[in-house]
XYZ file of N, CA, C and O in Angstrom:
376
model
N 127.098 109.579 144.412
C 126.055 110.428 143.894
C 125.196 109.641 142.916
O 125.631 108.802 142.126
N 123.861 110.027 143.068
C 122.492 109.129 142.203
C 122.225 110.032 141.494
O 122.456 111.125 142.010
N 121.735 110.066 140.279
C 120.563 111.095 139.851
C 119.429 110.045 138.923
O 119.375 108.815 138.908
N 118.790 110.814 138.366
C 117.359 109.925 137.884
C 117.371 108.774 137.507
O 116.554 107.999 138.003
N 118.378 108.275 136.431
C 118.740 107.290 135.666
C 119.204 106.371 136.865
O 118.540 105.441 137.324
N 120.227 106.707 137.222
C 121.569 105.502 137.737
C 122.579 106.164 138.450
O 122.660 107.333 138.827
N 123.512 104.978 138.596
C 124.889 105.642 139.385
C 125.609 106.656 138.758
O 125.797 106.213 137.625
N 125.948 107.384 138.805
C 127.433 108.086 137.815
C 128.332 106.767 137.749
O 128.515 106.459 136.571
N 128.807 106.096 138.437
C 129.740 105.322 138.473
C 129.529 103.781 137.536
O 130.466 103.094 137.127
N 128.326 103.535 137.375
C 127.646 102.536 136.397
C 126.804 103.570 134.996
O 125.874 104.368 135.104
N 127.555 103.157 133.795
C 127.414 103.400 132.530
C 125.830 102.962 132.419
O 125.453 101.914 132.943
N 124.883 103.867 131.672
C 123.771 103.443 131.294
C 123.712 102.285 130.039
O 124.690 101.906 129.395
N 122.459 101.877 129.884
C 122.535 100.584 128.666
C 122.614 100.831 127.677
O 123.075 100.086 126.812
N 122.057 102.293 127.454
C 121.884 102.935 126.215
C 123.145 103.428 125.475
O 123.283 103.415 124.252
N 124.262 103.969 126.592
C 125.910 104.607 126.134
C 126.464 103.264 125.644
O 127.305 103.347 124.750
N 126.169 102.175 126.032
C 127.249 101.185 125.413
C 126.885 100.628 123.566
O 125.963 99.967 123.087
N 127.803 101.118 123.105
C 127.482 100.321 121.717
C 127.828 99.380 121.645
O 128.942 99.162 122.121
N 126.836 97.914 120.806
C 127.343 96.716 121.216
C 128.314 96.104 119.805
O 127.988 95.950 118.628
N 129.450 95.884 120.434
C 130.335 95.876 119.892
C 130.272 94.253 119.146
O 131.163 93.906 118.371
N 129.372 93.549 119.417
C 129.401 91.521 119.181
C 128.708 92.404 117.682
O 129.555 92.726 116.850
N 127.300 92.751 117.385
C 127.242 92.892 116.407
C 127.540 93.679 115.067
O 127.516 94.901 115.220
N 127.784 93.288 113.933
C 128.584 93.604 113.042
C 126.839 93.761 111.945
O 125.793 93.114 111.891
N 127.506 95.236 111.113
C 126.528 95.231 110.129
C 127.037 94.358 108.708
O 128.202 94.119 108.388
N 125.820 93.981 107.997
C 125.827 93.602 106.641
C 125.966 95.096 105.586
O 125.346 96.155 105.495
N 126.883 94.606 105.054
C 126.278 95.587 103.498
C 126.120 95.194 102.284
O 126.845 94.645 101.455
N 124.856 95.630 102.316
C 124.397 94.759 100.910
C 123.242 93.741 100.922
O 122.217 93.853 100.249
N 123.599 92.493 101.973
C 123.043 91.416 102.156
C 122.969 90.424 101.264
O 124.054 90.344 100.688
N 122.084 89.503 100.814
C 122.081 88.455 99.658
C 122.831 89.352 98.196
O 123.622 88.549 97.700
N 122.842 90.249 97.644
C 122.705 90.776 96.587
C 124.144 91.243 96.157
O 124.593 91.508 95.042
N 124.840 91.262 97.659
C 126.429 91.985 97.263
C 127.167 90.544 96.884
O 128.326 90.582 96.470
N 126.571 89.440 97.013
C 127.899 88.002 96.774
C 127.318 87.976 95.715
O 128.137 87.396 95.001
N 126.015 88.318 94.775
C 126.078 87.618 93.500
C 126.430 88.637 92.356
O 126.297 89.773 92.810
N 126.806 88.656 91.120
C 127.469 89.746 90.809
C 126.536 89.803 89.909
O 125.625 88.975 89.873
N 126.679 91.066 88.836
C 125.581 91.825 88.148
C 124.809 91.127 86.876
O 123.708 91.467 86.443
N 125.691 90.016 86.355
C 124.678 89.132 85.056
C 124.060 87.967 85.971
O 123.353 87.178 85.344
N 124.206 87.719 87.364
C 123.391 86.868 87.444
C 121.950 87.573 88.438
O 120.969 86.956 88.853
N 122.288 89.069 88.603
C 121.144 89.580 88.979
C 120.220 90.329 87.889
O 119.148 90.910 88.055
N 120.762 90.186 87.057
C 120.236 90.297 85.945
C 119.366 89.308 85.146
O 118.374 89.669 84.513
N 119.779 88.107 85.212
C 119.151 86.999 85.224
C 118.153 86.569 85.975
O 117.182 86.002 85.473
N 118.252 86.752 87.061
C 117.423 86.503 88.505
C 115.988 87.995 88.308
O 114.863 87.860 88.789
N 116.337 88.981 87.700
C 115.183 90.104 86.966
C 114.680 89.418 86.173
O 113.813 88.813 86.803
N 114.649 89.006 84.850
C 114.556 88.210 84.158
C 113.753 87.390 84.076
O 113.052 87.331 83.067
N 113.590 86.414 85.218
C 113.363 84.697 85.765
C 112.411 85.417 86.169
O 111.446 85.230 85.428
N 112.092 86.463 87.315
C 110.943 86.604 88.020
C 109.900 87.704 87.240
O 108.830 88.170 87.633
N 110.618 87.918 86.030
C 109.715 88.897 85.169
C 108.803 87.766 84.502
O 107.585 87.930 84.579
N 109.274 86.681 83.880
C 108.709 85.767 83.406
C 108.114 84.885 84.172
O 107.373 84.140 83.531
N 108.165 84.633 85.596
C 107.371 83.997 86.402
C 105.857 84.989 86.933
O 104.729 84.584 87.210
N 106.440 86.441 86.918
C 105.063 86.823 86.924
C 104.168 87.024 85.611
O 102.975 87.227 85.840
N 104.601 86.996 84.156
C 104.010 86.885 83.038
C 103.063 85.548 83.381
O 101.873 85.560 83.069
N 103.547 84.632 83.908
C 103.171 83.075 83.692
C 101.780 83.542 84.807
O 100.858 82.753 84.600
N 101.460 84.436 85.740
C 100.381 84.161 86.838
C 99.221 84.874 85.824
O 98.060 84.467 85.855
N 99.647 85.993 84.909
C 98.490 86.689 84.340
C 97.629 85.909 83.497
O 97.957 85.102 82.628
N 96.509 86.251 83.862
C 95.354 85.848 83.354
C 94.956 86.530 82.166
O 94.254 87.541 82.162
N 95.528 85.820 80.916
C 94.836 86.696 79.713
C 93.661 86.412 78.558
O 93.418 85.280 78.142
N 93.211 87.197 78.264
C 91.748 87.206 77.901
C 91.747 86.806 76.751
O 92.692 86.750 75.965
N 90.242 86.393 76.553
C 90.295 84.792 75.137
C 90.327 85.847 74.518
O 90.568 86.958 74.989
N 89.951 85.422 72.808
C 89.779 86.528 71.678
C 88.418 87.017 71.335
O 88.276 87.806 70.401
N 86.892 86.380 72.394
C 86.351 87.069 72.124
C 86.154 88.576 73.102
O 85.657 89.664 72.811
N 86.835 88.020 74.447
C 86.779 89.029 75.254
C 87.740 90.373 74.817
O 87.461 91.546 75.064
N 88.780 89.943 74.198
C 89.780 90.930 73.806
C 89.234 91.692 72.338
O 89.835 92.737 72.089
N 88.439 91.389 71.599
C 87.570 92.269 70.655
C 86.452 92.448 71.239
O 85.708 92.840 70.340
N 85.752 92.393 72.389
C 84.799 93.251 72.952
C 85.259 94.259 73.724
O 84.699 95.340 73.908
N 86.581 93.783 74.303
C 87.274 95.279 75.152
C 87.469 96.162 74.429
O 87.274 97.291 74.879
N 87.878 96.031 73.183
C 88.819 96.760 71.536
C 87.561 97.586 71.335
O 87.611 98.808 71.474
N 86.463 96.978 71.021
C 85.636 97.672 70.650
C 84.584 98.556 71.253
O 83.825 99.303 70.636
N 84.655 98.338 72.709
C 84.441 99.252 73.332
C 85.075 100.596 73.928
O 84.555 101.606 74.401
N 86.839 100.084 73.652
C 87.705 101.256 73.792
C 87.245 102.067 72.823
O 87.023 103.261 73.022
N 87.054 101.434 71.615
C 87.079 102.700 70.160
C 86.144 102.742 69.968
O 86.182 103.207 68.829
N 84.541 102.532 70.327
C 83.446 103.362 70.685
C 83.350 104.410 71.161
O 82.800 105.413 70.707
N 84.195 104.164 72.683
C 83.836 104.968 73.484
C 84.975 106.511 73.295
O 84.678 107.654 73.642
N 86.282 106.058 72.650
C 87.150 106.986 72.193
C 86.428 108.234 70.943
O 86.358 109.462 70.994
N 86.043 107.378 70.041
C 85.421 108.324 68.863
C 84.531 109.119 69.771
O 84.826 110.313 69.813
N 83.305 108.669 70.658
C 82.572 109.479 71.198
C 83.254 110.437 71.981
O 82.544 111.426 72.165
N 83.975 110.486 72.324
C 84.636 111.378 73.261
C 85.240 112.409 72.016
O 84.908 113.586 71.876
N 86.058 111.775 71.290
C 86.611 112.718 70.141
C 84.994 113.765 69.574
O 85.008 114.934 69.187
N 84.144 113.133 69.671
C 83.012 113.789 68.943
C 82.459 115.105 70.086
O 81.966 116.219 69.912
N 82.813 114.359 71.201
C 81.814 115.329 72.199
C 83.190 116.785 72.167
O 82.921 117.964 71.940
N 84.420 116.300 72.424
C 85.219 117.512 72.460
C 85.305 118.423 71.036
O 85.670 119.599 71.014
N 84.936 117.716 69.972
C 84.695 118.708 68.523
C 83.677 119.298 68.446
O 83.373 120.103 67.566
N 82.930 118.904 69.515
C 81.574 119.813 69.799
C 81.643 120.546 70.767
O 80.630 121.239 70.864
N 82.584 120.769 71.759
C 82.426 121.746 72.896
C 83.891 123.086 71.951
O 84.032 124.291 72.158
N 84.542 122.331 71.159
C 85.502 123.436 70.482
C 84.705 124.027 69.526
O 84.512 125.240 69.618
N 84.302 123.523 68.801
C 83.539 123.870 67.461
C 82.419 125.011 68.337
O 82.399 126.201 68.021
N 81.661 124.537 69.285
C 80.806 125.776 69.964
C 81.994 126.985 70.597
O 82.095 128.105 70.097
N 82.663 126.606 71.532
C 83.628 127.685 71.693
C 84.147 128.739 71.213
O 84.124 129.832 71.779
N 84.935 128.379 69.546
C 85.447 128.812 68.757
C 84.139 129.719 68.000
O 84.557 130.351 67.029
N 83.010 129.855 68.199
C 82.077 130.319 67.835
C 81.333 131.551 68.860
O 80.643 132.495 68.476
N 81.577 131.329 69.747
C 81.409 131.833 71.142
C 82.055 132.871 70.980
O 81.500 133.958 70.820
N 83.883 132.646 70.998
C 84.861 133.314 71.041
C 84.648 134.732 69.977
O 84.880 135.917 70.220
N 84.178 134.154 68.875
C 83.919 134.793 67.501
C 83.290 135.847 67.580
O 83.703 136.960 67.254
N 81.756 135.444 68.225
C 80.525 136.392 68.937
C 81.053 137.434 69.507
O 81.054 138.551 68.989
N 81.732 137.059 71.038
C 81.928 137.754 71.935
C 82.562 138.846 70.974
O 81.986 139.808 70.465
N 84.440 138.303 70.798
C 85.455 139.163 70.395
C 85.097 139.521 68.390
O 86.284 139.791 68.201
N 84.616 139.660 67.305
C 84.080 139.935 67.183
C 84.685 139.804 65.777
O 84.066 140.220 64.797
């Protein structure tokens, strides 16, 4: 007897699990033990410190001072949309 696949009598490719390969667990990370992966965090934290590009001192007081320009203004514009609000509120409710 045939049906779609194959013989009944011949196992499909898919039913056989292959028994040659064996899983990993873990991989590189399970043979080294926890202070030297800790170390190995470490090493590559400071190898990516070493790629950043950091900014001279006049660029880093023009960034500064455009953060806290642009911060106060913002502080100013929201003491002005509360300060009207709170006035609003006053009007309305009374």
């Amino acid at each position: 007897m045939t049906d779609a696949v194959g013989s009944i009598d011949m196992p499909d490719a898919q039913d056989e699990a292959p028994d040659s390969k064996k899983t990993r667990k873990g991989g590189k990370r399970a043979k080294k033990g926890p202070l030297k992966r800790l170390a190995l965090f470490y090493r590559q934290i400071i190898a990516e410190l070493r790629k950043v590009v950091w900014p001279t001192r006049n660029q880093l007081t023009s960034y500064t001072t455009a953060v806290i320009v642009f911060v106060v203004v913002m502080i100013g514009l929201v003491t002005l949309i509360d300060y009207g609000l709170s006035h609003a509120a006053k009007y309305v409710f009374g």
